Amino acid sequence: MFDGDPPGTDLNGLRFCDMPWMTSPAGSAAALRSQLRTLFPERPKEQVRLLAMGHDAYTLVHLIEGGQLQPGSFFPAVSGTLSLRDGVIARRLSCSEIRGSGLKPLDVPLASSS
């Protein structure tokens, strides 16, 4: 399981999908992750993903109540790209490839709705 730490070079070329909370080296997801590590240094790494899901759940409540998340629209969140369709929230992870001691984002298009 990818834990957000820089990967070793022995894994070069490995491709995987995970939530931006874990894979983003910069931006809001990385800033929140860093802040939580500072505030709760003893928190097990396994719980970090749950914090991302809670963050997005809190945000979604306000977006849906405010009418800002319409059916068929996409919302870039820290747990993935979220969408609302037929009253169900769907999540799409971001994909990366390990290159050197870092991650290279992969462009994987969102599936079109049918």
PDB file of N, CA and C in Angstrom:
ATOM      1  N   MET A   1       0.853  -1.167   0.000  1.00  0.00           N
ATOM      2  CA  MET A   1       0.000   0.000   0.000  1.00  0.00           C
ATOM      3  C   MET A   1       0.900   1.232   0.000  1.00  0.00           C
ATOM      4  N   PHE A   2       0.617   2.166  -0.916  1.00  0.00           N
ATOM      5  CA  PHE A   2       1.391   3.405  -0.994  1.00  0.00           C
ATOM      6  C   PHE A   2       1.045   4.257   0.223  1.00  0.00           C
ATOM      7  N   ASP A   3       2.088   4.728   0.933  1.00  0.00           N
ATOM      8  CA  ASP A   3       1.835   5.492   2.161  1.00  0.00           C
ATOM      9  C   ASP A   3       2.187   6.964   2.052  1.00  0.00           C
ATOM     10  N   GLY A   4       2.529   7.433   0.849  1.00  0.00           N
ATOM     11  CA  GLY A   4       2.830   8.838   0.661  1.00  0.00           C
ATOM     12  C   GLY A   4       4.302   9.175   0.776  1.00  0.00           C
ATOM     13  N   ASP A   5       5.118   8.247   1.258  1.00  0.00           N
ATOM     14  CA  ASP A   5       6.555   8.475   1.360  1.00  0.00           C
ATOM     15  C   ASP A   5       7.191   8.279  -0.015  1.00  0.00           C
ATOM     16  N   PRO A   6       8.342   8.939  -0.273  1.00  0.00           N
ATOM     17  CA  PRO A   6       9.004   8.756  -1.568  1.00  0.00           C
ATOM     18  C   PRO A   6       9.318   7.279  -1.817  1.00  0.00           C
ATOM     19  N   PRO A   7       8.958   6.776  -3.001  1.00  0.00           N
ATOM     20  CA  PRO A   7       9.203   5.362  -3.305  1.00  0.00           C
ATOM     21  C   PRO A   7      10.666   5.112  -3.645  1.00  0.00           C
ATOM     22  N   GLY A   8      11.095   3.888  -3.500  1.00  0.00           N
ATOM     23  CA  GLY A   8      12.454   3.508  -3.867  1.00  0.00           C
ATOM     24  C   GLY A   8      12.573   3.330  -5.372  1.00  0.00           C
ATOM     25  N   THR A   9      13.784   3.447  -5.894  1.00  0.00           N
ATOM     26  CA  THR A   9      13.990   3.330  -7.338  1.00  0.00           C
ATOM     27  C   THR A   9      13.785   1.907  -7.845  1.00  0.00           C
ATOM     28  N   ASP A  10      13.779   0.932  -6.953  1.00  0.00           N
ATOM     29  CA  ASP A  10      13.551  -0.446  -7.386  1.00  0.00           C
ATOM     30  C   ASP A  10      12.129  -0.658  -7.906  1.00  0.00           C
ATOM     31  N   LEU A  11      11.248   0.315  -7.672  1.00  0.00           N
ATOM     32  CA  LEU A  11       9.865   0.209  -8.134  1.00  0.00           C
ATOM     33  C   LEU A  11       9.608   1.027  -9.406  1.00  0.00           C
ATOM     34  N   ASN A  12      10.666   1.536 -10.041  1.00  0.00           N
ATOM     35  CA  ASN A  12      10.521   2.330 -11.263  1.00  0.00           C
ATOM     36  C   ASN A  12       9.621   1.638 -12.272  1.00  0.00           C
ATOM     37  N   GLY A  13       8.701   2.408 -12.848  1.00  0.00           N
ATOM     38  CA  GLY A  13       7.804   1.884 -13.867  1.00  0.00           C
ATOM     39  C   GLY A  13       6.503   1.325 -13.325  1.00  0.00           C
ATOM     40  N   LEU A  14       6.411   1.142 -12.016  1.00  0.00           N
ATOM     41  CA  LEU A  14       5.173   0.627 -11.422  1.00  0.00           C
ATOM     42  C   LEU A  14       4.080   1.681 -11.548  1.00  0.00           C
ATOM     43  N   ARG A  15       2.935   1.264 -12.045  1.00  0.00           N
ATOM     44  CA  ARG A  15       1.782   2.160 -12.182  1.00  0.00           C
ATOM     45  C   ARG A  15       0.707   1.735 -11.197  1.00  0.00           C
ATOM     46  N   PHE A  16       0.073   2.719 -10.589  1.00  0.00           N
ATOM     47  CA  PHE A  16      -0.988   2.427  -9.629  1.00  0.00           C
ATOM     48  C   PHE A  16      -1.925   3.620  -9.532  1.00  0.00           C
ATOM     49  N   CYS A  17      -3.087   3.393  -8.968  1.00  0.00           N
ATOM     50  CA  CYS A  17      -4.071   4.460  -8.760  1.00  0.00           C
ATOM     51  C   CYS A  17      -4.341   4.574  -7.263  1.00  0.00           C
ATOM     52  N   ASP A  18      -4.458   5.812  -6.814  1.00  0.00           N
ATOM     53  CA  ASP A  18      -4.704   6.075  -5.397  1.00  0.00           C
ATOM     54  C   ASP A  18      -5.359   7.456  -5.297  1.00  0.00           C
ATOM     55  N   MET A  19      -5.758   7.829  -4.115  1.00  0.00           N
ATOM     56  CA  MET A  19      -6.373   9.134  -3.936  1.00  0.00           C
ATOM     57  C   MET A  19      -5.319  10.242  -3.976  1.00  0.00           C
ATOM     58  N   PRO A  20      -5.672  11.421  -4.529  1.00  0.00           N
ATOM     59  CA  PRO A  20      -4.729  12.536  -4.578  1.00  0.00           C
ATOM     60  C   PRO A  20      -4.156  12.880  -3.206  1.00  0.00           C
ATOM     61  N   TRP A  21      -4.899  12.637  -2.160  1.00  0.00           N
ATOM     62  CA  TRP A  21      -4.437  12.880  -0.789  1.00  0.00           C
ATOM     63  C   TRP A  21      -3.092  12.187  -0.543  1.00  0.00           C
ATOM     64  N   MET A  22      -2.905  11.026  -1.159  1.00  0.00           N
ATOM     65  CA  MET A  22      -1.688  10.240  -0.957  1.00  0.00           C
ATOM     66  C   MET A  22      -0.613  10.530  -2.005  1.00  0.00           C
ATOM     67  N   THR A  23      -1.013  10.890  -3.220  1.00  0.00           N
ATOM     68  CA  THR A  23      -0.050  10.981  -4.310  1.00  0.00           C
ATOM     69  C   THR A  23       0.362  12.390  -4.699  1.00  0.00           C
ATOM     70  N   SER A  24      -0.395  13.403  -4.314  1.00  0.00           N
ATOM     71  CA  SER A  24      -0.074  14.774  -4.720  1.00  0.00           C
ATOM     72  C   SER A  24       1.131  15.299  -3.953  1.00  0.00           C
ATOM     73  N   PRO A  25       2.204  15.681  -4.680  1.00  0.00           N
ATOM     74  CA  PRO A  25       3.376  16.216  -4.001  1.00  0.00           C
ATOM     75  C   PRO A  25       3.196  17.674  -3.586  1.00  0.00           C
ATOM     76  N   ALA A  26       2.220  18.368  -4.164  1.00  0.00           N
ATOM     77  CA  ALA A  26       1.980  19.776  -3.852  1.00  0.00           C
ATOM     78  C   ALA A  26       0.475  20.041  -3.934  1.00  0.00           C
ATOM     79  N   GLY A  27       0.083  21.238  -3.558  1.00  0.00           N
ATOM     80  CA  GLY A  27      -1.323  21.611  -3.623  1.00  0.00           C
ATOM     81  C   GLY A  27      -2.034  21.401  -2.299  1.00  0.00           C
ATOM     82  N   SER A  28      -3.360  21.534  -2.333  1.00  0.00           N
ATOM     83  CA  SER A  28      -4.146  21.501  -1.099  1.00  0.00           C
ATOM     84  C   SER A  28      -4.090  20.142  -0.407  1.00  0.00           C
ATOM     85  N   ALA A  29      -4.099  19.048  -1.179  1.00  0.00           N
ATOM     86  CA  ALA A  29      -4.043  17.717  -0.557  1.00  0.00           C
ATOM     87  C   ALA A  29      -2.731  17.529   0.191  1.00  0.00           C
ATOM     88  N   ALA A  30      -1.624  17.924  -0.428  1.00  0.00           N
ATOM     89  CA  ALA A  30      -0.307  17.790   0.217  1.00  0.00           C
ATOM     90  C   ALA A  30      -0.205  18.689   1.446  1.00  0.00           C
ATOM     91  N   ALA A  31      -0.763  19.887   1.357  1.00  0.00           N
ATOM     92  CA  ALA A  31      -0.715  20.813   2.492  1.00  0.00           C
ATOM     93  C   ALA A  31      -1.514  20.276   3.676  1.00  0.00           C
ATOM     94  N   LEU A  32      -2.709  19.744   3.413  1.00  0.00           N
ATOM     95  CA  LEU A  32      -3.524  19.170   4.483  1.00  0.00           C
ATOM     96  C   LEU A  32      -2.840  17.952   5.094  1.00  0.00           C
ATOM     97  N   ARG A  33      -2.267  17.105   4.249  1.00  0.00           N
ATOM     98  CA  ARG A  33      -1.567  15.911   4.725  1.00  0.00           C
ATOM     99  C   ARG A  33      -0.399  16.299   5.627  1.00  0.00           C
ATOM    100  N   SER A  34       0.361  17.298   5.220  1.00  0.00           N
ATOM    101  CA  SER A  34       1.503  17.767   6.007  1.00  0.00           C
ATOM    102  C   SER A  34       1.053  18.361   7.342  1.00  0.00           C
ATOM    103  N   GLN A  35      -0.021  19.129   7.307  1.00  0.00           N
ATOM    104  CA  GLN A  35      -0.544  19.731   8.531  1.00  0.00           C
ATOM    105  C   GLN A  35      -1.000  18.652   9.515  1.00  0.00           C
ATOM    106  N   LEU A  36      -1.649  17.612   9.026  1.00  0.00           N
ATOM    107  CA  LEU A  36      -2.098  16.533   9.902  1.00  0.00           C
ATOM    108  C   LEU A  36      -0.926  15.755  10.493  1.00  0.00           C
ATOM    109  N   ARG A  37       0.132  15.566   9.705  1.00  0.00           N
ATOM    110  CA  ARG A  37       1.320  14.886  10.232  1.00  0.00           C
ATOM    111  C   ARG A  37       1.946  15.694  11.363  1.00  0.00           C
ATOM    112  N   THR A  38       1.908  17.010  11.244  1.00  0.00           N
ATOM    113  CA  THR A  38       2.457  17.883  12.283  1.00  0.00           C
ATOM    114  C   THR A  38       1.580  17.840  13.537  1.00  0.00           C
ATOM    115  N   LEU A  39       0.266  17.914  13.346  1.00  0.00           N
ATOM    116  CA  LEU A  39      -0.656  17.939  14.484  1.00  0.00           C
ATOM    117  C   LEU A  39      -0.772  16.596  15.194  1.00  0.00           C
ATOM    118  N   PHE A  40      -0.708  15.516  14.419  1.00  0.00           N
ATOM    119  CA  PHE A  40      -0.893  14.172  14.971  1.00  0.00           C
ATOM    120  C   PHE A  40       0.240  13.255  14.521  1.00  0.00           C
ATOM    121  N   PRO A  41       1.459  13.463  15.012  1.00  0.00           N
ATOM    122  CA  PRO A  41       2.604  12.676  14.537  1.00  0.00           C
ATOM    123  C   PRO A  41       2.518  11.186  14.874  1.00  0.00           C
ATOM    124  N   GLU A  42       1.753  10.820  15.870  1.00  0.00           N
ATOM    125  CA  GLU A  42       1.657   9.415  16.278  1.00  0.00           C
ATOM    126  C   GLU A  42       0.546   8.651  15.569  1.00  0.00           C
ATOM    127  N   ARG A  43      -0.236   9.348  14.737  1.00  0.00           N
ATOM    128  CA  ARG A  43      -1.359   8.695  14.052  1.00  0.00           C
ATOM    129  C   ARG A  43      -0.828   7.649  13.074  1.00  0.00           C
ATOM    130  N   PRO A  44      -1.371   6.433  13.114  1.00  0.00           N
ATOM    131  CA  PRO A  44      -0.924   5.388  12.175  1.00  0.00           C
ATOM    132  C   PRO A  44      -1.190   5.800  10.723  1.00  0.00           C
ATOM    133  N   LYS A  45      -0.272   5.455   9.833  1.00  0.00           N
ATOM    134  CA  LYS A  45      -0.408   5.813   8.416  1.00  0.00           C
ATOM    135  C   LYS A  45      -1.665   5.215   7.796  1.00  0.00           C
ATOM    136  N   GLU A  46      -2.133   4.105   8.331  1.00  0.00           N
ATOM    137  CA  GLU A  46      -3.327   3.461   7.779  1.00  0.00           C
ATOM    138  C   GLU A  46      -4.567   4.331   7.927  1.00  0.00           C
ATOM    139  N   GLN A  47      -4.565   5.255   8.900  1.00  0.00           N
ATOM    140  CA  GLN A  47      -5.735   6.094   9.142  1.00  0.00           C
ATOM    141  C   GLN A  47      -5.786   7.328   8.259  1.00  0.00           C
ATOM    142  N   VAL A  48      -4.707   7.634   7.567  1.00  0.00           N
ATOM    143  CA  VAL A  48      -4.643   8.851   6.759  1.00  0.00           C
ATOM    144  C   VAL A  48      -5.724   8.862   5.683  1.00  0.00           C
ATOM    145  N   ARG A  49      -5.983   7.734   5.055  1.00  0.00           N
ATOM    146  CA  ARG A  49      -7.013   7.664   4.018  1.00  0.00           C
ATOM    147  C   ARG A  49      -8.404   7.967   4.586  1.00  0.00           C
ATOM    148  N   LEU A  50      -8.653   7.524   5.807  1.00  0.00           N
ATOM    149  CA  LEU A  50      -9.952   7.797   6.433  1.00  0.00           C
ATOM    150  C   LEU A  50     -10.153   9.290   6.655  1.00  0.00           C
ATOM    151  N   LEU A  51      -9.083   9.992   6.981  1.00  0.00           N
ATOM    152  CA  LEU A  51      -9.171  11.443   7.160  1.00  0.00           C
ATOM    153  C   LEU A  51      -9.549  12.124   5.845  1.00  0.00           C
ATOM    154  N   ALA A  52      -9.011  11.643   4.739  1.00  0.00           N
ATOM    155  CA  ALA A  52      -9.352  12.198   3.427  1.00  0.00           C
ATOM    156  C   ALA A  52     -10.833  11.982   3.119  1.00  0.00           C
ATOM    157  N   MET A  53     -11.324  10.794   3.400  1.00  0.00           N
ATOM    158  CA  MET A  53     -12.737  10.496   3.145  1.00  0.00           C
ATOM    159  C   MET A  53     -13.639  11.381   4.017  1.00  0.00           C
ATOM    160  N   GLY A  54     -13.253  11.575   5.265  1.00  0.00           N
ATOM    161  CA  GLY A  54     -14.029  12.448   6.156  1.00  0.00           C
ATOM    162  C   GLY A  54     -14.016  13.886   5.674  1.00  0.00           C
ATOM    163  N   HIS A  55     -12.865  14.359   5.223  1.00  0.00           N
ATOM    164  CA  HIS A  55     -12.749  15.718   4.694  1.00  0.00           C
ATOM    165  C   HIS A  55     -13.703  15.903   3.518  1.00  0.00           C
ATOM    166  N   ASP A  56     -13.701  14.938   2.598  1.00  0.00           N
ATOM    167  CA  ASP A  56     -14.562  15.052   1.423  1.00  0.00           C
ATOM    168  C   ASP A  56     -16.041  14.916   1.779  1.00  0.00           C
ATOM    169  N   ALA A  57     -16.370  14.063   2.720  1.00  0.00           N
ATOM    170  CA  ALA A  57     -17.769  13.917   3.136  1.00  0.00           C
ATOM    171  C   ALA A  57     -18.297  15.238   3.688  1.00  0.00           C
ATOM    172  N   TYR A  58     -17.490  15.888   4.497  1.00  0.00           N
ATOM    173  CA  TYR A  58     -17.877  17.184   5.067  1.00  0.00           C
ATOM    174  C   TYR A  58     -18.078  18.212   3.950  1.00  0.00           C
ATOM    175  N   THR A  59     -17.167  18.233   2.998  1.00  0.00           N
ATOM    176  CA  THR A  59     -17.260  19.177   1.882  1.00  0.00           C
ATOM    177  C   THR A  59     -18.478  18.878   1.011  1.00  0.00           C
ATOM    178  N   LEU A  60     -18.738  17.595   0.756  1.00  0.00           N
ATOM    179  CA  LEU A  60     -19.869  17.207  -0.085  1.00  0.00           C
ATOM    180  C   LEU A  60     -21.212  17.640   0.489  1.00  0.00           C
ATOM    181  N   VAL A  61     -21.357  17.534   1.785  1.00  0.00           N
ATOM    182  CA  VAL A  61     -22.622  17.943   2.411  1.00  0.00           C
ATOM    183  C   VAL A  61     -22.943  19.382   2.041  1.00  0.00           C
ATOM    184  N   HIS A  62     -21.949  20.247   2.142  1.00  0.00           N
ATOM    185  CA  HIS A  62     -22.165  21.668   1.839  1.00  0.00           C
ATOM    186  C   HIS A  62     -22.379  21.909   0.343  1.00  0.00           C
ATOM    187  N   LEU A  63     -21.675  21.167  -0.508  1.00  0.00           N
ATOM    188  CA  LEU A  63     -21.850  21.332  -1.955  1.00  0.00           C
ATOM    189  C   LEU A  63     -23.237  20.879  -2.405  1.00  0.00           C
ATOM    190  N   ILE A  64     -23.680  19.757  -1.878  1.00  0.00           N
ATOM    191  CA  ILE A  64     -24.998  19.244  -2.273  1.00  0.00           C
ATOM    192  C   ILE A  64     -26.106  20.128  -1.724  1.00  0.00           C
ATOM    193  N   GLU A  65     -26.011  20.514  -0.459  1.00  0.00           N
ATOM    194  CA  GLU A  65     -27.032  21.393   0.124  1.00  0.00           C
ATOM    195  C   GLU A  65     -27.088  22.742  -0.592  1.00  0.00           C
ATOM    196  N   GLY A  66     -25.938  23.242  -1.030  1.00  0.00           N
ATOM    197  CA  GLY A  66     -25.883  24.527  -1.723  1.00  0.00           C
ATOM    198  C   GLY A  66     -26.193  24.431  -3.207  1.00  0.00           C
ATOM    199  N   GLY A  67     -26.466  23.212  -3.693  1.00  0.00           N
ATOM    200  CA  GLY A  67     -26.789  23.035  -5.097  1.00  0.00           C
ATOM    201  C   GLY A  67     -25.595  23.205  -6.025  1.00  0.00           C
ATOM    202  N   GLN A  68     -24.390  23.134  -5.483  1.00  0.00           N
ATOM    203  CA  GLN A  68     -23.192  23.331  -6.296  1.00  0.00           C
ATOM    204  C   GLN A  68     -22.706  22.056  -6.970  1.00  0.00           C
ATOM    205  N   LEU A  69     -23.143  20.905  -6.516  1.00  0.00           N
ATOM    206  CA  LEU A  69     -22.783  19.637  -7.153  1.00  0.00           C
ATOM    207  C   LEU A  69     -24.037  19.108  -7.829  1.00  0.00           C
ATOM    208  N   GLN A  70     -24.084  19.305  -9.123  1.00  0.00           N
ATOM    209  CA  GLN A  70     -25.239  18.900  -9.915  1.00  0.00           C
ATOM    210  C   GLN A  70     -25.010  17.512 -10.506  1.00  0.00           C
ATOM    211  N   PRO A  71     -26.081  16.762 -10.796  1.00  0.00           N
ATOM    212  CA  PRO A  71     -25.920  15.453 -11.431  1.00  0.00           C
ATOM    213  C   PRO A  71     -25.096  15.563 -12.713  1.00  0.00           C
ATOM    214  N   GLY A  72     -24.123  14.662 -12.858  1.00  0.00           N
ATOM    215  CA  GLY A  72     -23.267  14.651 -14.034  1.00  0.00           C
ATOM    216  C   GLY A  72     -22.036  15.533 -13.931  1.00  0.00           C
ATOM    217  N   SER A  73     -21.963  16.357 -12.883  1.00  0.00           N
ATOM    218  CA  SER A  73     -20.789  17.219 -12.739  1.00  0.00           C
ATOM    219  C   SER A  73     -19.698  16.494 -11.948  1.00  0.00           C
ATOM    220  N   PHE A  74     -18.475  16.971 -12.092  1.00  0.00           N
ATOM    221  CA  PHE A  74     -17.325  16.384 -11.418  1.00  0.00           C
ATOM    222  C   PHE A  74     -16.750  17.370 -10.426  1.00  0.00           C
ATOM    223  N   PHE A  75     -16.267  16.860  -9.285  1.00  0.00           N
ATOM    224  CA  PHE A  75     -15.673  17.689  -8.243  1.00  0.00           C
ATOM    225  C   PHE A  75     -14.312  17.109  -7.867  1.00  0.00           C
ATOM    226  N   PRO A  76     -13.217  17.860  -8.088  1.00  0.00           N
ATOM    227  CA  PRO A  76     -11.899  17.349  -7.692  1.00  0.00           C
ATOM    228  C   PRO A  76     -11.739  17.419  -6.177  1.00  0.00           C
ATOM    229  N   ALA A  77     -11.654  16.284  -5.537  1.00  0.00           N
ATOM    230  CA  ALA A  77     -11.567  16.210  -4.077  1.00  0.00           C
ATOM    231  C   ALA A  77     -10.258  15.539  -3.673  1.00  0.00           C
ATOM    232  N   VAL A  78      -9.961  15.515  -2.383  1.00  0.00           N
ATOM    233  CA  VAL A  78      -8.708  14.905  -1.931  1.00  0.00           C
ATOM    234  C   VAL A  78      -8.754  13.375  -1.965  1.00  0.00           C
ATOM    235  N   SER A  79      -9.934  12.781  -2.002  1.00  0.00           N
ATOM    236  CA  SER A  79     -10.034  11.318  -2.096  1.00  0.00           C
ATOM    237  C   SER A  79     -10.171  10.850  -3.539  1.00  0.00           C
ATOM    238  N   GLY A  80     -10.280  11.754  -4.495  1.00  0.00           N
ATOM    239  CA  GLY A  80     -10.417  11.425  -5.905  1.00  0.00           C
ATOM    240  C   GLY A  80     -11.370  12.397  -6.567  1.00  0.00           C
ATOM    241  N   THR A  81     -11.640  12.180  -7.827  1.00  0.00           N
ATOM    242  CA  THR A  81     -12.608  13.024  -8.530  1.00  0.00           C
ATOM    243  C   THR A  81     -13.992  12.445  -8.248  1.00  0.00           C
ATOM    244  N   LEU A  82     -14.846  13.259  -7.638  1.00  0.00           N
ATOM    245  CA  LEU A  82     -16.177  12.801  -7.245  1.00  0.00           C
ATOM    246  C   LEU A  82     -17.213  13.295  -8.245  1.00  0.00           C
ATOM    247  N   SER A  83     -18.240  12.497  -8.443  1.00  0.00           N
ATOM    248  CA  SER A  83     -19.340  12.897  -9.311  1.00  0.00           C
ATOM    249  C   SER A  83     -20.652  12.420  -8.699  1.00  0.00           C
ATOM    250  N   LEU A  84     -21.713  13.075  -9.102  1.00  0.00           N
ATOM    251  CA  LEU A  84     -23.052  12.730  -8.631  1.00  0.00           C
ATOM    252  C   LEU A  84     -23.858  12.254  -9.826  1.00  0.00           C
ATOM    253  N   ARG A  85     -24.399  11.042  -9.710  1.00  0.00           N
ATOM    254  CA  ARG A  85     -25.210  10.491 -10.791  1.00  0.00           C
ATOM    255  C   ARG A  85     -26.274   9.592 -10.203  1.00  0.00           C
ATOM    256  N   ASP A  86     -27.514   9.860 -10.537  1.00  0.00           N
ATOM    257  CA  ASP A  86     -28.650   9.074 -10.045  1.00  0.00           C
ATOM    258  C   ASP A  86     -28.659   8.984  -8.522  1.00  0.00           C
ATOM    259  N   GLY A  87     -28.292  10.070  -7.865  1.00  0.00           N
ATOM    260  CA  GLY A  87     -28.317  10.113  -6.410  1.00  0.00           C
ATOM    261  C   GLY A  87     -27.175   9.381  -5.733  1.00  0.00           C
ATOM    262  N   VAL A  88     -26.164   8.970  -6.492  1.00  0.00           N
ATOM    263  CA  VAL A  88     -25.036   8.217  -5.960  1.00  0.00           C
ATOM    264  C   VAL A  88     -23.748   8.997  -6.208  1.00  0.00           C
ATOM    265  N   ILE A  89     -22.895   9.061  -5.201  1.00  0.00           N
ATOM    266  CA  ILE A  89     -21.593   9.690  -5.345  1.00  0.00           C
ATOM    267  C   ILE A  89     -20.614   8.626  -5.840  1.00  0.00           C
ATOM    268  N   ALA A  90     -19.947   8.898  -6.944  1.00  0.00           N
ATOM    269  CA  ALA A  90     -18.923   7.997  -7.487  1.00  0.00           C
ATOM    270  C   ALA A  90     -17.563   8.661  -7.310  1.00  0.00           C
ATOM    271  N   ARG A  91     -16.530   7.837  -7.181  1.00  0.00           N
ATOM    272  CA  ARG A  91     -15.179   8.361  -6.970  1.00  0.00           C
ATOM    273  C   ARG A  91     -14.231   7.732  -7.973  1.00  0.00           C
ATOM    274  N   ARG A  92     -13.400   8.562  -8.582  1.00  0.00           N
ATOM    275  CA  ARG A  92     -12.373   8.086  -9.512  1.00  0.00           C
ATOM    276  C   ARG A  92     -11.015   8.487  -8.948  1.00  0.00           C
ATOM    277  N   LEU A  93     -10.133   7.517  -8.830  1.00  0.00           N
ATOM    278  CA  LEU A  93      -8.801   7.754  -8.288  1.00  0.00           C
ATOM    279  C   LEU A  93      -7.883   8.360  -9.342  1.00  0.00           C
ATOM    280  N   SER A  94      -6.800   8.980  -8.901  1.00  0.00           N
ATOM    281  CA  SER A  94      -5.783   9.471  -9.831  1.00  0.00           C
ATOM    282  C   SER A  94      -4.706   8.401  -9.959  1.00  0.00           C
ATOM    283  N   CYS A  95      -4.145   8.289 -11.152  1.00  0.00           N
ATOM    284  CA  CYS A  95      -3.148   7.257 -11.420  1.00  0.00           C
ATOM    285  C   CYS A  95      -1.765   7.878 -11.579  1.00  0.00           C
ATOM    286  N   SER A  96      -0.747   7.141 -11.154  1.00  0.00           N
ATOM    287  CA  SER A  96       0.634   7.617 -11.182  1.00  0.00           C
ATOM    288  C   SER A  96       1.560   6.486 -11.582  1.00  0.00           C
ATOM    289  N   GLU A  97       2.761   6.880 -11.987  1.00  0.00           N
ATOM    290  CA  GLU A  97       3.831   5.928 -12.268  1.00  0.00           C
ATOM    291  C   GLU A  97       5.040   6.340 -11.446  1.00  0.00           C
ATOM    292  N   ILE A  98       5.700   5.364 -10.834  1.00  0.00           N
ATOM    293  CA  ILE A  98       6.899   5.652 -10.054  1.00  0.00           C
ATOM    294  C   ILE A  98       8.050   5.878 -11.021  1.00  0.00           C
ATOM    295  N   ARG A  99       8.666   7.061 -10.888  1.00  0.00           N
ATOM    296  CA  ARG A  99       9.806   7.440 -11.728  1.00  0.00           C
ATOM    297  C   ARG A  99      10.884   8.012 -10.825  1.00  0.00           C
ATOM    298  N   GLY A 100      12.056   7.381 -10.815  1.00  0.00           N
ATOM    299  CA  GLY A 100      13.131   7.853  -9.938  1.00  0.00           C
ATOM    300  C   GLY A 100      12.689   7.736  -8.498  1.00  0.00           C
ATOM    301  N   SER A 101      12.781   8.822  -7.758  1.00  0.00           N
ATOM    302  CA  SER A 101      12.348   8.804  -6.357  1.00  0.00           C
ATOM    303  C   SER A 101      11.032   9.549  -6.185  1.00  0.00           C
ATOM    304  N   GLY A 102      10.269   9.714  -7.267  1.00  0.00           N
ATOM    305  CA  GLY A 102       9.010  10.436  -7.188  1.00  0.00           C
ATOM    306  C   GLY A 102       7.921   9.778  -8.015  1.00  0.00           C
ATOM    307  N   LEU A 103       6.819  10.488  -8.158  1.00  0.00           N
ATOM    308  CA  LEU A 103       5.675   9.995  -8.906  1.00  0.00           C
ATOM    309  C   LEU A 103       5.418  10.886 -10.109  1.00  0.00           C
ATOM    310  N   LYS A 104       5.050  10.278 -11.224  1.00  0.00           N
ATOM    311  CA  LYS A 104       4.660  11.006 -12.417  1.00  0.00           C
ATOM    312  C   LYS A 104       3.169  10.758 -12.617  1.00  0.00           C
ATOM    313  N   PRO A 105       2.354  11.826 -12.585  1.00  0.00           N
ATOM    314  CA  PRO A 105       0.919  11.637 -12.807  1.00  0.00           C
ATOM    315  C   PRO A 105       0.656  11.077 -14.208  1.00  0.00           C
ATOM    316  N   LEU A 106      -0.303  10.191 -14.309  1.00  0.00           N
ATOM    317  CA  LEU A 106      -0.701   9.636 -15.601  1.00  0.00           C
ATOM    318  C   LEU A 106      -2.024  10.252 -16.000  1.00  0.00           C
ATOM    319  N   ASP A 107      -2.151  10.595 -17.258  1.00  0.00           N
ATOM    320  CA  ASP A 107      -3.405  11.145 -17.773  1.00  0.00           C
ATOM    321  C   ASP A 107      -4.345  10.016 -18.118  1.00  0.00           C
ATOM    322  N   VAL A 108      -5.321   9.799 -17.282  1.00  0.00           N
ATOM    323  CA  VAL A 108      -6.337   8.783 -17.531  1.00  0.00           C
ATOM    324  C   VAL A 108      -7.657   9.518 -17.626  1.00  0.00           C
ATOM    325  N   PRO A 109      -8.239   9.596 -18.835  1.00  0.00           N
ATOM    326  CA  PRO A 109      -9.467  10.395 -19.000  1.00  0.00           C
ATOM    327  C   PRO A 109     -10.633   9.829 -18.206  1.00  0.00           C
ATOM    328  N   LEU A 110     -11.500  10.720 -17.779  1.00  0.00           N
ATOM    329  CA  LEU A 110     -12.719  10.304 -17.093  1.00  0.00           C
ATOM    330  C   LEU A 110     -13.637   9.647 -18.109  1.00  0.00           C
ATOM    331  N   ALA A 111     -14.305   8.597 -17.684  1.00  0.00           N
ATOM    332  CA  ALA A 111     -15.235   7.907 -18.568  1.00  0.00           C
ATOM    333  C   ALA A 111     -16.416   8.823 -18.867  1.00  0.00           C
ATOM    334  N   SER A 112     -16.858   8.831 -20.098  1.00  0.00           N
ATOM    335  CA  SER A 112     -18.009   9.652 -20.441  1.00  0.00           C
ATOM    336  C   SER A 112     -19.265   8.971 -19.933  1.00  0.00           C
ATOM    337  N   SER A 113     -20.240   9.794 -19.579  1.00  0.00           N
ATOM    338  CA  SER A 113     -21.487   9.222 -19.059  1.00  0.00           C
ATOM    339  C   SER A 113     -22.345   8.785 -20.227  1.00  0.00           C
ATOM    340  N   SER A 114     -23.058   7.695 -20.016  1.00  0.00           N
ATOM    341  CA  SER A 114     -23.915   7.178 -21.095  1.00  0.00           C
ATOM    342  C   SER A 114     -25.360   7.223 -20.691  1.00  0.00           C
TER     343      SER A 114
END
